[in-house]
Each structure stands twice: as C-alpha cells, then as structure tokens.
Amino acid sequence: MYRIAVIPGDGVGSEVIREGLKVLEAVGEVENIEFDFVEYPFGGQHYISTGELLPDDALEEIKRMKAIFFGSVGDPRVKPGVLEQGILLKIRFYYDQYINLRPVKLYPSIECPLRGERDIDFYVVRENTEDFYVGIGDRFKGRKSKIELDVLRELYNLKFNIDVESDGSEEIAYQIGVISKEGAKRVIEYAFELAIARDKKKVTSVDKANVLTHIYSLWRDVFEDVAGGYPEVETEYTFVDAITMFFLSRPEKYKVVVTPNMFGDIITDLGAQIQGGIGLASSGNINPTGVSMFEPVHGSAPDIAGKGIVNPIAQIMAGALMLQSLGEDRAGALIEKSVEEVLRERRFRTPDLGGNSSTEEMGNVIAEKVKELRR
Ligand code: NAD
Ligand code: IPM
Ligand code: MN
C-alpha cells in the first residue's frame, strides 16, 4: 500500500491530476498495487481565501508518505513567485529533492521537425536545490546595511552615481547564486550513475563558466573529480548558450545532460519541445533516500485552463516516473507502453498534438489501454 500526497494546485493542475490518478488506479488494478491518495488543497485559491501557502504540519504529515504527485501552481491573481516559492520550491527544498530528472524522449509517432532519421532519447539531470534558486538577494531603495554594500557601492556609485547608503529614490536589486561542492557532487554523481544504469555512457555538463566564473568553476572542478571515477563514461562541457543551438541541430548526440538549477529549468522547456511539446514532458524531483515529488514540466497554463483540452500525458508519465522510483518498474513501464500505443494509434490526441480529443477522453483511453495491454 502506497500512501501518496496529491497536490493538484492551480489552473490545469486539477484537470491533469484527475487523469493521472485515473491511470494510476488502472495500473494498480491490473498490477495489484494499492494506493491511498491523500489530496491537499494548496494553491492560488486556497491562498487567496485563507492566506495559507503550505503549512508545516502538512509538510510533517507528508514526510511519512511514499511520494508526492503534483500538478502545477501559478495563479494570475497572485503576484509571481508567491505560490511558486511558497509551495513548489518549498517542497523541493524541504525534502531536499536535489535531483530534478527530466527525460527527453521523442516517441516514433510524434511529429517533430527535428526528427529526421534520428533517435532522440536523453535525460536532463537538473540540480534542484542551489544556484540562483537559493533566494539570497534583495531589492531596496536607499539605505541598506549588508555585507554586499561595498560591492554595490563600487559597482553602482561608479556607474550611475547612486548613493547606496542614502534614503533616496534610487533602487537596486541583486540576487546571488550559490554552488556548493557537496551540492554539485551529489547530483553529478547521480548523473554518472544514471548514465551507467541506462547504458547511456556520455555525460554533458552544461554551465556558463566563462562568465559566472566563481560558481561554475566550482561546478566544473567537481564534475571533473566525479568524472575521474567513471573512466568508461565519455564526458564533455558545453556552455548553456551553445547547448540551446546543439539541442536543435544534433539532439541525437545527447545521453545524459547535467546542469545547475536555472539553466536546467530553461533548457528543459526546450527539451520538452524537442520531444513533441510541453504536454508530453514529465519530471521527477528526487531525493533517493527521502520523499520525492513527480510532476509535469509545464505550469498551470492559465490560457487554456478550464477548457478541458490540456494534454494530460505529461502528468500521466509523471505517474510512470513515480512508480519506477517506488521500485514498481513493471507498472511504470506499462504506463509508458500504454501512452506510446495510444499515440501510435493516432485516434485520440489533444489539440496541442493536432487532435480534438478532450483531456478526459485521453485519460480514459490511456487507462483503458493499460487494462487491454495486461489482458
Ligand atoms: P506553462 O507551462 O503553464 O504554459 C506555457 C504554454 O504551454 C501555454 O501556452 C500553455 O497553454 C501551454 N501548455 C502547458 N502545458 C500544456 C499541456 N499539458 N497541454 C497543452 N498545452 C500546454 O508556462 P507559463 O505560461 O510560463 O506559466 C504559467 C504559470 O505556471 C505561472 O504562474 C508559472 O509560474 C507557473 N509554472 C508552474 C510550474 C509548476 O508548477 N511546476 C511550472 C512552470 C510554470
Ligand atoms: C519548473 C518551473 C519552476 C522552476 C517554477 C514554477 C518555480 O518552471 O518546474 O520548471 O523554475 O523550477
Ligand atoms: Mn520551468
């Protein structure tokens, strides 16, 4: 029996979660896996009506569960960052989910201009607790006493003649990225282990060590150290600007890509498009010895929320990732096979993939396929 916390969240979150749960129930039925889904109301509406984001007692309660199945957060009525930081990032940090695993796989029946004759099938391993996501920084007017004051004075006094110690109307904002040796090591090691386990013996490190010389030189040093322990794995360094180009020109060359947090965020939306669209991209926020969370790469998609047309496959495939991480490999593979088969048949597709099926229809068809494939 798996006790799973379910957080549908905002916008399309509840629409895709419904189908994700439907498919998990179907798999549970045929594979004899029992789930106890415990749903939580956290998100924009809950915040607006109660002022609560994600209370400590919920975090403590979820600590005793097997995983979190997450939809998406983000509500146009709430200032950007409040829900994202207060709920999603809070969970990633609280449970120290330091790996963000984002598979990029282009299924044979999906149209994509990049396809050609190539096999596109790689993983992005995104560091998930450091970098520019640590939240250190400030935005202020006039007087502020901080250790950074000297730096700011030097930079801004010289450039704009701003007196950072006055109470004037000048404004300054800054935000700091942090990489630690341990933080880099554990995620880079995971990337190498993944490369071995999945027989994808090449790891590409993506950074911007040519400009952000402090934080990403440390990242590179750690990468080199870890790589030394895996002589059978090919390695390369690519700057983040260049990888956006190479993802389009030669996506088949990538096996495992490991990258700090923010670049990982950006290049996995590109990765989603490489695999046929954001409606297909799923993601695992993993702590190998703790509580992990599984979610789509996409957000709450306010532009299509409530219309019943959002593609639920990213959420459904997040369910497959969750089962794999619970050690239910066969059940996870069954979800993947069912999705692949439904896509191959081309009878049902949501509008983002050129069809006119509804979200619910897609969920039904995939849940049916799960049962059919096991018969
Ligand atoms: P988004 O991913 O929500 O949407 C980008 C575009 O992709 C939109 O046009 C949307 O309609 C489309 N799209 C997304 N998912 C789709 C699906 N499954 N099927 C079909 N089309 C889909 O990104 P955004 O517009 O930049 O952000 C909207 C909100 O979501 C913001 O508040 C943002 O902070 C939040 N967000 C949350 C998460 C998360 O919870 N993990 C991730 C990304 C963005
Ligand atoms: C993602 C999202 C989040 C991120 C936001 C909503 C905090 O874009 O999961 O990709 O930047 O990690
Ligand atoms: Mn993102």
CSV table of C-alpha atoms and ligand atoms in Angstrom, one decimal:
chain,number,residue,atom,x,y,z
A,1,MET,CA,0.0,0.0,0.0
A,2,TYR,CA,1.4,3.3,-1.1
A,3,ARG,CA,0.3,6.5,0.7
A,4,ILE,CA,0.8,9.3,-1.8
A,5,ALA,CA,0.2,13.0,-1.2
A,6,VAL,CA,-1.7,14.6,-4.1
A,7,ILE,CA,-1.4,18.4,-4.8
A,8,PRO,CA,-3.4,19.3,-7.9
A,9,GLY,CA,-2.6,23.1,-7.5
A,10,ASP,CA,-3.8,25.7,-9.9
A,11,GLY,CA,-5.1,26.1,-13.4
A,12,VAL,CA,-4.8,23.0,-15.5
A,13,GLY,CA,-3.3,21.2,-12.5
A,14,SER,CA,-6.6,19.7,-11.3
A,15,GLU,CA,-7.5,18.7,-14.9
A,16,VAL,CA,-4.3,16.7,-15.5
A,17,ILE,CA,-4.1,15.3,-12.0
A,18,ARG,CA,-7.6,13.7,-12.4
A,19,GLU,CA,-6.4,11.8,-15.5
A,20,GLY,CA,-3.0,11.0,-13.9
A,21,LEU,CA,-4.8,9.4,-10.9
A,22,LYS,CA,-7.2,7.5,-13.2
A,23,VAL,CA,-4.3,5.9,-15.0
A,24,LEU,CA,-2.5,5.1,-11.7
A,25,GLU,CA,-5.7,3.4,-10.4
A,26,ALA,CA,-6.0,1.4,-13.6
A,27,VAL,CA,-2.4,0.2,-13.3
A,28,GLY,CA,-3.0,-0.5,-9.6
A,29,GLU,CA,-5.9,-2.7,-10.5
A,30,VAL,CA,-4.0,-4.9,-13.0
A,31,GLU,CA,-0.7,-5.0,-11.1
A,32,ASN,CA,-2.2,-5.4,-7.7
A,33,ILE,CA,-0.8,-2.2,-6.3
A,34,GLU,CA,-2.8,-0.4,-3.7
A,35,PHE,CA,-2.7,3.4,-3.4
A,36,ASP,CA,-4.0,5.6,-0.7
A,37,PHE,CA,-4.1,9.1,-2.3
A,38,VAL,CA,-4.3,12.0,0.2
A,39,GLU,CA,-5.3,15.2,-1.5
A,40,TYR,CA,-4.3,18.6,-0.4
A,41,PRO,CA,-5.9,21.9,-1.4
A,42,PHE,CA,-2.8,24.1,-1.6
A,43,GLY,CA,-2.6,26.6,-4.4
A,44,GLY,CA,-3.8,30.0,-5.5
A,45,GLN,CA,-7.5,29.7,-4.5
A,46,HIS,CA,-6.6,28.3,-1.1
A,47,TYR,CA,-4.0,31.1,-0.6
A,48,ILE,CA,-6.5,33.8,-1.6
A,49,SER,CA,-9.2,32.5,0.7
A,50,THR,CA,-7.1,31.5,3.7
A,51,GLY,CA,-3.7,33.3,3.4
A,52,GLU,CA,-2.1,29.9,3.8
A,53,LEU,CA,0.6,28.6,1.4
A,54,LEU,CA,1.9,25.2,2.7
A,55,PRO,CA,1.7,24.8,6.5
A,56,ASP,CA,4.4,23.0,8.5
A,57,ASP,CA,2.0,20.3,9.8
A,58,ALA,CA,1.2,19.2,6.2
A,59,LEU,CA,4.9,19.0,5.4
A,60,GLU,CA,5.4,16.9,8.5
A,61,GLU,CA,2.5,14.6,7.6
A,62,ILE,CA,3.7,14.2,4.0
A,63,LYS,CA,7.2,13.2,5.4
A,64,ARG,CA,5.7,9.9,6.3
A,65,MET,CA,4.2,9.3,2.8
A,66,LYS,CA,5.8,7.4,-0.1
A,67,ALA,CA,5.8,10.3,-2.6
A,68,ILE,CA,4.1,13.4,-3.8
A,69,PHE,CA,2.1,13.6,-7.0
A,70,PHE,CA,2.0,17.3,-8.0
A,71,GLY,CA,0.0,19.1,-10.7
A,72,SER,CA,1.2,22.7,-11.1
A,73,VAL,CA,1.0,26.1,-9.3
A,74,GLY,CA,0.7,29.6,-10.6
A,75,ASP,CA,-2.4,31.9,-10.4
A,76,PRO,CA,-2.7,35.1,-12.4
A,77,ARG,CA,-4.4,36.7,-9.3
A,78,VAL,CA,-1.3,36.2,-7.1
A,79,LYS,CA,2.0,38.0,-7.5
A,80,PRO,CA,4.6,35.9,-9.5
A,81,GLY,CA,6.7,33.9,-7.1
A,82,VAL,CA,4.5,33.7,-4.1
A,83,LEU,CA,2.9,30.3,-4.9
A,84,GLU,CA,5.9,29.0,-6.9
A,85,GLN,CA,8.3,29.7,-4.0
A,86,GLY,CA,5.8,29.1,-1.1
A,87,ILE,CA,4.6,25.7,-2.4
A,88,LEU,CA,6.6,24.1,-5.2
A,89,LEU,CA,10.2,25.3,-4.3
A,90,LYS,CA,9.3,24.9,-0.6
A,91,ILE,CA,8.6,21.2,-1.2
A,92,ARG,CA,11.8,20.7,-3.3
A,93,PHE,CA,13.9,22.3,-0.6
A,94,TYR,CA,12.1,20.9,2.5
A,95,TYR,CA,12.5,17.3,1.3
A,96,ASP,CA,15.9,18.1,-0.2
A,97,GLN,CA,14.9,16.8,-3.6
A,98,TYR,CA,18.3,17.6,-5.1
A,99,ILE,CA,17.8,15.8,-8.4
A,100,ASN,CA,15.3,17.0,-11.0
A,101,LEU,CA,15.2,14.3,-13.5
A,102,ARG,CA,13.7,15.3,-16.9
A,103,PRO,CA,13.6,12.7,-19.6
A,104,VAL,CA,13.5,13.9,-23.2
A,105,LYS,CA,12.3,11.2,-25.5
A,106,LEU,CA,10.7,11.6,-28.9
A,107,TYR,CA,8.2,8.8,-29.5
A,108,PRO,CA,8.1,7.4,-33.0
A,109,SER,CA,4.5,8.6,-33.7
A,110,ILE,CA,5.0,12.2,-32.6
A,111,GLU,CA,5.6,14.9,-35.3
A,112,CYS,CA,8.7,17.0,-34.7
A,113,PRO,CA,10.6,18.9,-37.3
A,114,LEU,CA,13.9,17.7,-35.7
A,115,ARG,CA,13.2,14.1,-36.2
A,116,GLY,CA,14.9,13.2,-39.5
A,117,GLU,CA,16.3,9.7,-39.1
A,118,ARG,CA,17.4,10.3,-35.6
A,119,ASP,CA,16.8,8.6,-32.3
A,120,ILE,CA,16.2,11.4,-29.7
A,121,ASP,CA,16.3,9.9,-26.2
A,122,PHE,CA,18.2,11.6,-23.4
A,123,TYR,CA,18.0,12.7,-19.8
A,124,VAL,CA,18.5,16.2,-18.3
A,125,VAL,CA,19.6,15.9,-14.7
A,126,ARG,CA,18.9,19.3,-13.2
A,127,GLU,CA,20.4,20.3,-9.8
A,128,ASN,CA,17.3,21.2,-7.8
A,129,THR,CA,18.3,23.0,-4.5
A,130,GLU,CA,21.1,25.5,-5.3
A,131,ASP,CA,22.2,28.1,-7.8
A,132,PHE,CA,20.0,31.2,-8.3
A,133,TYR,CA,17.1,29.4,-6.6
A,134,VAL,CA,18.5,29.7,-3.1
A,135,GLY,CA,16.6,33.0,-2.6
A,136,ILE,CA,19.5,35.1,-1.4
A,137,GLY,CA,19.2,38.7,-2.5
A,138,ASP,CA,17.3,41.9,-2.0
A,139,ARG,CA,15.6,44.8,-3.7
A,140,PHE,CA,15.7,48.1,-1.9
A,141,LYS,CA,15.6,51.8,-2.1
A,142,GLY,CA,18.3,53.9,-0.4
A,143,ARG,CA,19.9,52.9,2.8
A,144,LYS,CA,20.6,49.3,3.5
A,145,SER,CA,23.4,47.8,5.5
A,146,LYS,CA,24.6,44.5,4.1
A,147,ILE,CA,27.9,42.8,3.6
A,148,GLU,CA,27.3,43.4,-0.1
A,149,LEU,CA,27.3,47.1,0.4
A,150,ASP,CA,30.9,47.6,-0.5
A,151,VAL,CA,30.4,45.7,-3.8
A,152,LEU,CA,27.2,47.6,-4.6
A,153,ARG,CA,28.9,50.9,-3.8
A,154,GLU,CA,31.8,50.1,-6.1
A,155,LEU,CA,29.5,49.0,-8.9
A,156,TYR,CA,26.7,51.4,-8.8
A,157,ASN,CA,28.4,54.6,-7.5
A,158,LEU,CA,30.9,54.4,-10.3
A,159,LYS,CA,28.3,53.6,-12.9
A,160,PHE,CA,25.2,55.5,-12.1
A,161,ASN,CA,26.3,57.7,-9.2
A,162,ILE,CA,23.8,56.0,-6.9
A,163,ASP,CA,24.4,56.5,-3.2
A,164,VAL,CA,23.5,53.1,-1.8
A,165,GLU,CA,23.6,54.5,1.7
A,166,SER,CA,21.2,57.3,1.2
A,167,ASP,CA,17.4,57.2,1.7
A,168,GLY,CA,16.9,58.4,-1.9
A,169,SER,CA,14.6,57.1,-4.5
A,170,GLU,CA,17.3,55.0,-6.2
A,171,GLU,CA,16.6,51.3,-6.4
A,172,ILE,CA,18.9,48.4,-6.6
A,173,ALA,CA,18.1,44.7,-6.7
A,174,TYR,CA,20.5,41.8,-6.6
A,175,GLN,CA,20.3,38.0,-6.3
A,176,ILE,CA,23.1,35.6,-5.6
A,177,GLY,CA,23.7,32.1,-7.0
A,178,VAL,CA,25.3,29.5,-4.8
A,179,ILE,CA,27.0,26.2,-5.7
A,180,SER,CA,28.5,24.0,-3.0
A,181,LYS,CA,30.9,21.2,-3.5
A,182,GLU,CA,28.6,18.7,-1.8
A,183,GLY,CA,25.5,20.0,-3.7
A,184,ALA,CA,27.2,19.7,-7.0
A,185,LYS,CA,28.8,16.4,-6.2
A,186,ARG,CA,25.7,14.5,-5.3
A,187,VAL,CA,23.8,15.5,-8.4
A,188,ILE,CA,26.7,14.9,-10.8
A,189,GLU,CA,27.3,11.5,-9.2
A,190,TYR,CA,23.6,10.7,-9.8
A,191,ALA,CA,24.1,11.7,-13.5
A,192,PHE,CA,27.0,9.4,-13.9
A,193,GLU,CA,25.2,6.5,-12.1
A,194,LEU,CA,22.2,7.1,-14.4
A,195,ALA,CA,24.5,7.0,-17.5
A,196,ILE,CA,25.8,3.6,-16.4
A,197,ALA,CA,22.4,2.2,-15.3
A,198,ARG,CA,20.7,3.2,-18.6
A,199,ASP,CA,23.6,2.3,-20.7
A,200,LYS,CA,24.0,5.9,-22.0
A,201,LYS,CA,27.7,6.3,-21.5
A,202,LYS,CA,28.1,10.0,-22.1
A,203,VAL,CA,27.6,12.9,-19.7
A,204,THR,CA,27.5,16.5,-20.8
A,205,SER,CA,28.0,19.2,-18.3
A,206,VAL,CA,26.2,22.5,-19.1
A,207,ASP,CA,27.2,25.7,-17.4
A,208,LYS,CA,28.4,29.3,-18.0
A,209,ALA,CA,31.9,29.0,-16.5
A,210,ASN,CA,33.2,31.6,-19.0
A,211,VAL,CA,31.2,34.4,-17.3
A,212,LEU,CA,29.9,33.2,-13.9
A,213,THR,CA,33.5,32.2,-13.1
A,214,HIS,CA,33.1,31.7,-9.4
A,215,ILE,CA,30.1,29.4,-9.1
A,216,TYR,CA,30.5,27.4,-12.3
A,217,SER,CA,34.3,26.9,-12.0
A,218,LEU,CA,33.5,25.1,-8.7
A,219,TRP,CA,30.8,23.1,-10.6
A,220,ARG,CA,33.4,22.2,-13.3
A,221,ASP,CA,36.0,21.1,-10.8
A,222,VAL,CA,33.5,18.8,-9.1
A,223,PHE,CA,32.4,17.5,-12.5
A,224,GLU,CA,36.0,16.7,-13.3
A,225,ASP,CA,36.6,15.0,-10.0
A,226,VAL,CA,33.5,12.8,-10.3
A,227,ALA,CA,34.2,12.0,-13.9
A,228,GLY,CA,37.6,10.7,-12.9
A,229,GLY,CA,35.8,7.8,-11.1
A,230,TYR,CA,33.9,6.8,-14.3
A,231,PRO,CA,36.6,6.3,-17.0
A,232,GLU,CA,34.2,4.3,-19.1
A,233,VAL,CA,31.9,7.3,-19.5
A,234,GLU,CA,32.6,9.9,-22.1
A,235,THR,CA,32.3,13.5,-20.9
A,236,GLU,CA,32.0,17.0,-22.4
A,237,TYR,CA,31.5,20.6,-21.3
A,238,THR,CA,29.1,22.8,-23.2
A,239,PHE,CA,28.2,26.4,-22.4
A,240,VAL,CA,24.5,26.9,-21.9
A,241,ASP,CA,24.1,29.3,-24.9
A,242,ALA,CA,25.7,26.7,-27.2
A,243,ILE,CA,23.6,23.9,-25.9
A,244,THR,CA,20.4,25.6,-27.0
A,245,MET,CA,21.8,25.6,-30.5
A,246,PHE,CA,23.0,22.0,-30.3
A,247,PHE,CA,19.7,20.7,-28.8
A,248,LEU,CA,18.2,21.8,-32.1
A,249,SER,CA,20.9,20.9,-34.5
A,250,ARG,CA,22.0,17.5,-33.1
A,251,PRO,CA,19.7,16.4,-30.3
A,252,GLU,CA,20.5,12.7,-31.0
A,253,LYS,CA,24.0,13.3,-29.6
A,254,TYR,CA,22.9,13.7,-26.0
A,255,LYS,CA,22.6,10.9,-23.5
A,256,VAL,CA,22.8,12.5,-20.0
A,257,VAL,CA,23.0,16.2,-19.5
A,258,VAL,CA,23.8,17.5,-16.0
A,259,THR,CA,23.3,21.2,-15.2
A,260,PRO,CA,22.8,23.7,-12.4
A,261,ASN,CA,19.3,24.6,-11.4
A,262,MET,CA,18.4,27.7,-13.5
A,263,PHE,CA,19.9,26.5,-16.8
A,264,GLY,CA,18.2,23.2,-16.2
A,265,ASP,CA,14.9,25.0,-15.9
A,266,ILE,CA,15.4,26.8,-19.2
A,267,ILE,CA,16.8,24.0,-21.3
A,268,THR,CA,14.1,21.5,-20.3
A,269,ASP,CA,11.4,23.7,-21.7
A,270,LEU,CA,13.4,23.4,-24.9
A,271,GLY,CA,13.8,19.7,-24.2
A,272,ALA,CA,10.0,19.5,-24.0
A,273,GLN,CA,9.6,20.9,-27.4
A,274,ILE,CA,12.2,18.5,-28.8
A,275,GLN,CA,10.1,15.6,-27.6
A,276,GLY,CA,7.0,17.0,-29.3
A,277,GLY,CA,5.6,19.6,-26.9
A,278,ILE,CA,5.3,20.6,-23.3
A,279,GLY,CA,2.2,18.5,-22.9
A,280,LEU,CA,4.5,15.4,-23.0
A,281,ALA,CA,7.3,16.3,-20.7
A,282,SER,CA,7.4,14.9,-17.2
A,283,SER,CA,9.7,15.4,-14.3
A,284,GLY,CA,10.8,13.8,-11.0
A,285,ASN,CA,12.1,15.8,-8.1
A,286,ILE,CA,14.1,13.1,-6.4
A,287,ASN,CA,15.7,12.5,-3.0
A,288,PRO,CA,16.9,8.9,-3.3
A,289,THR,CA,16.5,8.4,0.5
A,290,GLY,CA,13.6,10.7,1.2
A,291,VAL,CA,10.2,11.9,-0.2
A,292,SER,CA,10.2,12.5,-3.9
A,293,MET,CA,7.8,14.5,-6.0
A,294,PHE,CA,6.6,13.8,-9.5
A,295,GLU,CA,5.0,16.5,-11.8
A,296,PRO,CA,4.8,17.7,-15.3
A,297,VAL,CA,7.5,20.1,-16.6
A,298,HIS,CA,4.7,22.6,-17.6
A,299,GLY,CA,2.9,25.1,-15.4
A,300,SER,CA,-0.7,25.9,-14.7
A,301,ALA,CA,-1.3,27.1,-18.3
A,302,PRO,CA,-3.9,29.8,-17.4
A,303,ASP,CA,-4.5,30.4,-21.1
A,304,ILE,CA,-6.2,27.0,-21.6
A,305,ALA,CA,-7.3,26.2,-18.0
A,306,GLY,CA,-10.9,25.1,-17.6
A,307,LYS,CA,-11.4,24.3,-21.2
A,308,GLY,CA,-10.9,20.6,-20.9
A,309,ILE,CA,-8.3,20.5,-23.7
A,310,VAL,CA,-5.0,20.3,-21.8
A,311,ASN,CA,-2.8,17.3,-22.6
A,312,PRO,CA,-2.7,15.1,-19.5
A,313,ILE,CA,0.2,12.9,-20.9
A,314,ALA,CA,3.0,14.8,-19.0
A,315,GLN,CA,1.1,14.2,-15.7
A,316,ILE,CA,0.4,10.6,-16.6
A,317,MET,CA,4.0,10.0,-17.4
A,318,ALA,CA,5.0,11.6,-14.2
A,319,GLY,CA,3.0,8.8,-12.6
A,320,ALA,CA,5.2,6.3,-14.5
A,321,LEU,CA,8.3,8.0,-13.1
A,322,MET,CA,6.8,7.8,-9.7
A,323,LEU,CA,6.2,4.1,-10.0
A,324,GLN,CA,9.7,3.5,-11.2
A,325,SER,CA,11.1,5.4,-8.2
A,326,LEU,CA,8.9,3.3,-5.9
A,327,GLY,CA,10.5,0.2,-7.4
A,328,GLU,CA,7.4,-0.7,-9.4
A,329,ASP,CA,9.3,-0.9,-12.7
A,330,ARG,CA,6.8,-3.1,-14.5
A,331,ALA,CA,3.9,-0.9,-13.6
A,332,GLY,CA,5.8,2.2,-14.7
A,333,ALA,CA,6.7,0.6,-18.0
A,334,LEU,CA,3.1,-0.4,-18.5
A,335,ILE,CA,2.0,3.3,-18.3
A,336,GLU,CA,4.7,4.3,-20.8
A,337,LYS,CA,3.8,1.5,-23.2
A,338,SER,CA,0.1,2.4,-23.0
A,339,VAL,CA,0.8,6.1,-23.7
A,340,GLU,CA,3.1,5.1,-26.6
A,341,GLU,CA,0.5,2.8,-28.0
A,342,VAL,CA,-2.4,5.4,-27.8
A,343,LEU,CA,-0.1,7.9,-29.5
A,344,ARG,CA,0.8,5.4,-32.2
A,345,GLU,CA,-2.8,4.6,-33.0
A,346,ARG,CA,-3.4,8.4,-33.6
A,347,ARG,CA,-7.1,8.1,-32.9
A,348,PHE,CA,-7.0,10.3,-29.8
A,349,ARG,CA,-4.9,13.4,-29.4
A,350,THR,CA,-5.4,16.7,-27.6
A,351,PRO,CA,-5.3,19.9,-29.7
A,352,ASP,CA,-1.6,20.6,-28.8
A,353,LEU,CA,-0.8,17.4,-30.8
A,354,GLY,CA,-3.1,18.3,-33.6
A,355,GLY,CA,-6.2,16.4,-32.5
A,356,ASN,CA,-9.5,17.3,-31.0
A,357,SER,CA,-9.8,14.9,-28.0
A,358,SER,CA,-10.5,16.2,-24.6
A,359,THR,CA,-8.3,15.8,-21.5
A,360,GLU,CA,-10.8,13.4,-20.0
A,361,GLU,CA,-11.0,11.3,-23.2
A,362,MET,CA,-7.2,11.0,-23.3
A,363,GLY,CA,-7.2,9.8,-19.7
A,364,ASN,CA,-9.9,7.3,-20.3
A,365,VAL,CA,-8.3,5.9,-23.5
A,366,ILE,CA,-4.9,5.5,-21.8
A,367,ALA,CA,-6.4,3.9,-18.7
A,368,GLU,CA,-8.3,1.5,-21.0
A,369,LYS,CA,-5.1,0.7,-22.8
A,370,VAL,CA,-3.4,-0.2,-19.6
A,371,LYS,CA,-6.0,-2.8,-18.9
A,372,GLU,CA,-6.0,-4.0,-22.5
A,373,LEU,CA,-2.3,-4.5,-22.7
A,374,ARG,CA,-2.4,-6.6,-19.5
A,375,ARG,CA,-5.1,-8.8,-20.8
B,1,NAD,P1,3.0,27.0,-18.8
B,1,NAD,O1,3.8,25.7,-18.9
B,1,NAD,O2,1.9,27.0,-17.8
B,1,NAD,O3,2.4,27.3,-20.2
B,1,NAD,C1,3.2,27.6,-21.4
B,1,NAD,C2,2.3,27.3,-22.7
B,1,NAD,O4,2.2,25.9,-22.8
B,1,NAD,C3,0.9,27.8,-22.6
B,1,NAD,O5,0.5,28.3,-23.8
B,1,NAD,C4,0.1,26.6,-22.2
B,1,NAD,O6,-1.2,26.6,-22.7
B,1,NAD,C5,0.9,25.5,-22.9
B,1,NAD,N1,0.8,24.2,-22.2
B,1,NAD,C6,1.3,24.0,-20.9
B,1,NAD,N2,1.0,22.7,-20.6
B,1,NAD,C7,0.3,22.2,-21.5
B,1,NAD,C8,-0.4,20.9,-21.7
B,1,NAD,N3,-0.2,20.0,-20.8
B,1,NAD,N4,-1.1,20.7,-22.8
B,1,NAD,C9,-1.2,21.7,-23.7
B,1,NAD,N5,-0.6,22.9,-23.6
B,1,NAD,C10,0.1,23.2,-22.6
B,1,NAD,O7,4.0,28.2,-18.5
B,1,NAD,P2,3.8,29.7,-18.2
B,1,NAD,O8,2.6,30.2,-19.0
B,1,NAD,O9,5.1,30.3,-18.3
B,1,NAD,O10,3.4,29.7,-16.7
B,1,NAD,C11,2.0,29.8,-16.2
B,1,NAD,C12,2.1,29.7,-14.7
B,1,NAD,O11,2.6,28.4,-14.3
B,1,NAD,C13,3.0,30.7,-14.0
B,1,NAD,O12,2.4,31.1,-12.8
B,1,NAD,C14,4.2,29.9,-13.7
B,1,NAD,O13,5.0,30.4,-12.6
B,1,NAD,C15,3.7,28.6,-13.4
B,1,NAD,N6,4.6,27.4,-13.5
B,1,NAD,C16,4.4,26.4,-12.6
B,1,NAD,C17,5.1,25.2,-12.8
B,1,NAD,C18,5.0,24.1,-11.8
B,1,NAD,O14,4.1,24.2,-11.0
B,1,NAD,N7,5.8,23.1,-11.9
B,1,NAD,C19,6.0,25.1,-13.9
B,1,NAD,C20,6.1,26.1,-14.8
B,1,NAD,C21,5.3,27.3,-14.7
B,2,IPM,C1,9.6,24.2,-13.4
B,2,IPM,C2,9.1,25.6,-13.0
B,2,IPM,C3,9.6,26.0,-11.7
B,2,IPM,C4,11.1,26.1,-11.7
B,2,IPM,C5,9.0,27.3,-11.2
B,2,IPM,C6,7.5,27.4,-11.3
B,2,IPM,C7,9.4,27.6,-9.8
B,2,IPM,O1,9.4,26.5,-14.0
B,2,IPM,O2,9.4,23.3,-12.6
B,2,IPM,O3,10.3,24.0,-14.4
B,2,IPM,O4,11.6,27.2,-12.1
B,2,IPM,O5,11.7,25.2,-11.4
B,3,MN,MN,10.3,25.5,-15.8
